Amino acid sequence: MLNMREKQSLTAEIVCRYERAEKLELVISV
């Protein structure tokens, strides 16, 4: 089981990737 710090860094990484992917999708769709 992950501890809180690992969980937070993992979540932050996922959010960061998601936001980056979303920006790319917006750029591609335009």
Steps between C-alpha positions, in 0.01 A plus 500: 500500500625847412567755771348848480805670349528242222126523437515880476797499262334234285176699488690818415679317218173366360337844521801658331493247217124536465521878477780473246301251293192722521698800373639290216150383409378861495790600275437201269125559483540868408 
